[in-house]
Coordinates of C-alpha atoms in Angstrom, one line a residue:
X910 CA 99.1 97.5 88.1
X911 CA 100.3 100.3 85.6
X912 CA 102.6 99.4 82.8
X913 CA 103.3 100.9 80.1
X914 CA 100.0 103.2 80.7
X915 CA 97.9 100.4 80.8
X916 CA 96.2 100.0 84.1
X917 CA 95.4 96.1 85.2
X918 CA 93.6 94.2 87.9
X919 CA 92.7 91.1 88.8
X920 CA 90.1 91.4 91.9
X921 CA 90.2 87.4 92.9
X922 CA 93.8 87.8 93.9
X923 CA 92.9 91.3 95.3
X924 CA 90.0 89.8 97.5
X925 CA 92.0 87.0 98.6
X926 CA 94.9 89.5 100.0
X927 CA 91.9 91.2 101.5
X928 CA 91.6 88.3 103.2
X929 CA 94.9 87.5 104.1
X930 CA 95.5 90.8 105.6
X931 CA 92.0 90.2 107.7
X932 CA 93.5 86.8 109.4
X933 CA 96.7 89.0 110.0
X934 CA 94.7 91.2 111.8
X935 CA 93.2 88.6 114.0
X936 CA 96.4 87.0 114.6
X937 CA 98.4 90.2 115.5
X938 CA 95.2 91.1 117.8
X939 CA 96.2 87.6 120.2
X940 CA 100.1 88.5 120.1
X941 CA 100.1 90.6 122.9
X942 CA 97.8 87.8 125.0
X943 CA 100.1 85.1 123.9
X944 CA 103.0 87.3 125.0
X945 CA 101.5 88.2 128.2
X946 CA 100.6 84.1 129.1
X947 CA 104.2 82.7 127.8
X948 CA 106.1 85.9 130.3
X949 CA 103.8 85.2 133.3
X950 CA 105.5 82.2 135.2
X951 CA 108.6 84.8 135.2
X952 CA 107.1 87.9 136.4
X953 CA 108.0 87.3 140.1
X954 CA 111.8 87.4 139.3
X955 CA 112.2 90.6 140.4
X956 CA 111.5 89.8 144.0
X957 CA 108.6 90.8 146.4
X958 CA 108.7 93.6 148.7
X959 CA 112.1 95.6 148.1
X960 CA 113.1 98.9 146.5
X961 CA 114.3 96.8 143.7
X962 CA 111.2 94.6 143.6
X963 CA 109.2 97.8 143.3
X964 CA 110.7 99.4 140.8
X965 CA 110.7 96.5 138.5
X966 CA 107.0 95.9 138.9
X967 CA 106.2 99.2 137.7
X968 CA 108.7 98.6 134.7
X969 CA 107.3 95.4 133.9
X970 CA 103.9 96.8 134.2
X971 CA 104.7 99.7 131.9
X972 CA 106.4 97.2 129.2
X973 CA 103.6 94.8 128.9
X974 CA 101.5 98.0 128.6
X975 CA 103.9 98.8 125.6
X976 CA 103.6 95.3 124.4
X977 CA 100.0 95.5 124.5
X978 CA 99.6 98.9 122.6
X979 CA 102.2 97.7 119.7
X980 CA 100.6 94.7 118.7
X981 CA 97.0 96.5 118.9
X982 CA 98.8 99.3 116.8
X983 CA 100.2 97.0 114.4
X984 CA 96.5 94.8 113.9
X985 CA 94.8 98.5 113.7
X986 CA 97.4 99.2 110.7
X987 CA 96.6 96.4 109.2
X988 CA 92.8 96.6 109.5
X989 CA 92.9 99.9 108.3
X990 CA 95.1 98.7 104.9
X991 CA 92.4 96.0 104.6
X992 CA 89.2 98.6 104.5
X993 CA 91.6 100.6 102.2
X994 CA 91.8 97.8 99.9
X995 CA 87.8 96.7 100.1
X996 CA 87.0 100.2 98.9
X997 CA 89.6 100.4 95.7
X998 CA 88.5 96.7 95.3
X999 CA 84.7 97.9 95.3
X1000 CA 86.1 100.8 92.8
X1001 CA 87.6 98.3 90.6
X1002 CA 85.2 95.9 90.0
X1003 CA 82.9 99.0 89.7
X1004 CA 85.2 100.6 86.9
X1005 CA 84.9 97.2 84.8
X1006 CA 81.3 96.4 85.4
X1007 CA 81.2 100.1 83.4
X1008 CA 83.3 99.5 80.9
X1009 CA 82.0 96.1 80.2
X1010 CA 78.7 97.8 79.9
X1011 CA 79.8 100.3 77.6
X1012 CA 81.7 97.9 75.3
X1013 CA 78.3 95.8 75.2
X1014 CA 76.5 99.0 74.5
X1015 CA 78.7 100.0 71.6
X1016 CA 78.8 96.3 70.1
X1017 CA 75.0 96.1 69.9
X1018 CA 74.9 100.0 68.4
X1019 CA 77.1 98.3 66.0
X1020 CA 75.4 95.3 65.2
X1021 CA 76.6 93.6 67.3
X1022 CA 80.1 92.7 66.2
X1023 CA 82.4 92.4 69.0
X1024 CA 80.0 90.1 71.0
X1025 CA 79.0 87.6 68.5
X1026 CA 81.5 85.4 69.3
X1027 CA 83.8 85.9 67.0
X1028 CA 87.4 87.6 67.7
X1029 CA 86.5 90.8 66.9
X1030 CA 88.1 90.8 63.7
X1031 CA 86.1 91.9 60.2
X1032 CA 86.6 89.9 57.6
X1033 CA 87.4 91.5 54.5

């Protein structure tokens, strides 16, 4: 993260959200089945054969329907901020293999200073 102007990033703990977010996912895709089997054994309450009965099943159809769509809504939004995440995490470990590669370029055009093991410091 930014601070100060100084950007950081540690891509193990940004691959293991990754793949928090992805078991969120494929919990939040079985909520609506889970939902759907625990409210079955009441779905006769509203009767059989009546006006009432009638209207009720339509309602309870239409908010099952609406139960259904959330929860695939909700794992879809979370999938999505997943493959977000892969592709700044891809970015990111692209942007330090680079300027790893420089800083080992420039060390060995200056004899090799910063990567002979020492801590960078000349001695004077």
């Amino acid at each position: 993260m930014s601070q100060g102007g100084v950007f950081e990033a540690d891509p193990g703990r940004l691959a293991a959200f990754i793949d928090e977010l992805m078991e969120f996912e494929k919990e939040a895709r079985k909520l609506s089945g889970e939902f759907l089997a625990a409210t079955r054994p009441t779905n006769g309450w509203q009767g059989l054969d009546d006006d009432f009965a009638n209207q009720m099943h339509e309602r309870v159809r239409q908010e099952e329907q609406l139960v259904t769509d959330v929860c695939g809504a909700l794992a879809d939004v979370i999938s999505g901020t997943a493959s977000g995440l892969l592709g700044q995490l891809g970015t990111i470990n692209g942007v330090q293999g680079d300027v790893l590669d420089r800083i080992n370029r420039m060390s060995a055009a200056q004899g090799g200073v910063a990567g002979s093991g020492s801590d960078g410091r000349q001695k004077g």
